mmCIF file of C-alpha atoms in Angstrom:
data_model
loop_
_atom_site.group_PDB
_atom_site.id
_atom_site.type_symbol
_atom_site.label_atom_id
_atom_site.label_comp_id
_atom_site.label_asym_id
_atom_site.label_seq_id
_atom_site.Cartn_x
_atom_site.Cartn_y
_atom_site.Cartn_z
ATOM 1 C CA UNK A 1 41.865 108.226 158.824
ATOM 2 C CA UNK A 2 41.545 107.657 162.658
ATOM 3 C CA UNK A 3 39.878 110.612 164.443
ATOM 4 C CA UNK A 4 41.296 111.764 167.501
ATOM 5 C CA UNK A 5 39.275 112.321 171.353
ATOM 6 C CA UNK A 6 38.665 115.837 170.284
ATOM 7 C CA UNK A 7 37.071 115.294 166.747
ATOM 8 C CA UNK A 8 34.771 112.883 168.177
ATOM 9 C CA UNK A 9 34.207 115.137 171.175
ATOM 10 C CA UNK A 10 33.670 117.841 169.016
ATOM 11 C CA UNK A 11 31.365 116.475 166.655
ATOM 12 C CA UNK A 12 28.905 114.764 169.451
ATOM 13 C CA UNK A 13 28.593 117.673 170.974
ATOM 14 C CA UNK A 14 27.411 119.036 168.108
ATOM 15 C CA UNK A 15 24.410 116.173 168.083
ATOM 16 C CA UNK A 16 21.437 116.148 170.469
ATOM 17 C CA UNK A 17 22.525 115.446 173.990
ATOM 18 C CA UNK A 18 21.799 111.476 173.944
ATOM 19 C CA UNK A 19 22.567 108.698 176.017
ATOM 20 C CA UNK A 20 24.618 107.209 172.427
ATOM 21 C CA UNK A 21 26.854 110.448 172.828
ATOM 22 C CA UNK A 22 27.212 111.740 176.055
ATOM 23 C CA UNK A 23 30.604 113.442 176.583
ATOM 24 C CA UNK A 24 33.084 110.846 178.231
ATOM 25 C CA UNK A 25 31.343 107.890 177.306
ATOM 26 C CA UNK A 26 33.856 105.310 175.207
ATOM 27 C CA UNK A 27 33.797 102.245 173.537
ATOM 28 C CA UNK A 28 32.476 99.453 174.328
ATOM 29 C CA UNK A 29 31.491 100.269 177.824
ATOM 30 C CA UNK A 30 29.627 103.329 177.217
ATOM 31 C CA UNK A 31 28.055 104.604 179.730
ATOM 32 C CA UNK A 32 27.711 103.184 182.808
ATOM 33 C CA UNK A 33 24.088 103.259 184.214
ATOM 34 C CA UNK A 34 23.022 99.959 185.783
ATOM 35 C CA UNK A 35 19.422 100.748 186.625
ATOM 36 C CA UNK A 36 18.708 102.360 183.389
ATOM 37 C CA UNK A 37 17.934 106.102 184.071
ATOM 38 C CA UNK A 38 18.859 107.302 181.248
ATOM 39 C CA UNK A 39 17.164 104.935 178.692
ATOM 40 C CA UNK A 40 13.619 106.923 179.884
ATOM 41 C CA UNK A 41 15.416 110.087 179.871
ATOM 42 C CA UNK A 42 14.877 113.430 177.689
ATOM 43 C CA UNK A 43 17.870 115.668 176.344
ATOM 44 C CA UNK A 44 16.743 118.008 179.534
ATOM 45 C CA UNK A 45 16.870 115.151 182.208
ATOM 46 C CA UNK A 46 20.106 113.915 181.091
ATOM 47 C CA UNK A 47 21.654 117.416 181.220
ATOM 48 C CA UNK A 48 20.090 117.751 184.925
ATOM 49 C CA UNK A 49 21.309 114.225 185.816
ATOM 50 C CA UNK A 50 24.856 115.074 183.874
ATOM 51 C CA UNK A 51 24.970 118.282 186.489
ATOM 52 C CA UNK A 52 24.128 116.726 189.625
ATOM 53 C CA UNK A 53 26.554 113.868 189.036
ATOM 54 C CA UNK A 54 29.602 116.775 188.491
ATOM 55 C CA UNK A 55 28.053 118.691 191.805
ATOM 56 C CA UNK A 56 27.737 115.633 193.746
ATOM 57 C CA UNK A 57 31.377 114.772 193.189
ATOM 58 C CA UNK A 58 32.544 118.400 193.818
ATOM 59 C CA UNK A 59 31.243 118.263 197.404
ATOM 60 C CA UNK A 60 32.707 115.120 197.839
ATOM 61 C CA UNK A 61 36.052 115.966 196.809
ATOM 62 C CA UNK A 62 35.562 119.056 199.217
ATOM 63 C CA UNK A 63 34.284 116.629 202.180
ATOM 64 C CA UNK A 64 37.426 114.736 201.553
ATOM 65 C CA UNK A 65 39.786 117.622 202.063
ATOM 66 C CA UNK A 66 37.711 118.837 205.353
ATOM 67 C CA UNK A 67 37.755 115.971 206.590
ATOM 68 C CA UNK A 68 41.641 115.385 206.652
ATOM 69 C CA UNK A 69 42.139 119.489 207.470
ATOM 70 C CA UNK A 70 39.930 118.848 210.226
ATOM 71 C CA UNK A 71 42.127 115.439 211.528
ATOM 72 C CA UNK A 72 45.404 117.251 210.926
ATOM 73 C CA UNK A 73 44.469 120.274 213.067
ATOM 74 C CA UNK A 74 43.072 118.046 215.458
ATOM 75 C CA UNK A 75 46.535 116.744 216.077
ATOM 76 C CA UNK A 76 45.154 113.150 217.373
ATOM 77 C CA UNK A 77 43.894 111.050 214.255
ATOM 78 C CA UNK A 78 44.447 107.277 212.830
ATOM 79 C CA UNK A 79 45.771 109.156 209.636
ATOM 80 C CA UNK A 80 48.529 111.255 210.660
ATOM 81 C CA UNK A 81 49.875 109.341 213.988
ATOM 82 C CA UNK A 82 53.091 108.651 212.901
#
């Protein structure tokens, strides 16, 4: 029988916390780490690289969103000069 996103989800997660397994990484591209970090990496690194990847993007997204607040209240800006 075919197993669903969640079955496989649920049953790496289960398993150590490996570069084969990560959460979110598919076949066949895997995961996508061009310099090879994570081949020298421990279950420990991996988490901490795993959490700074998700905080890093957070404070992104939130630059994003200040960054057009900051235009539209400005009332002069490329992006809302209609």
């Amino acid at each position: 029988s075919s197993s669903t996103a969640r079955d496989l989800f649920a049953k790496n997660w289960q398993d150590s916390f490996t570069i084969n397994n990560l959460p979110g990484a598919l076949p066949p591209m895997g995961v996508w780490d061009p310099l090879g970090f994570a081949d020298k990496a421990g279950e420990k690194t991996l988490k901490r690289y795993r959490e700074a990847e998700i905080t890093h993007g957070r404070v992104a997204m939130l630059a994003v969103v200040g960054f057009l607040v900051g235009e539209a209240v400005e009332g002069s800006s490329f992006l809302f000069d209609a």
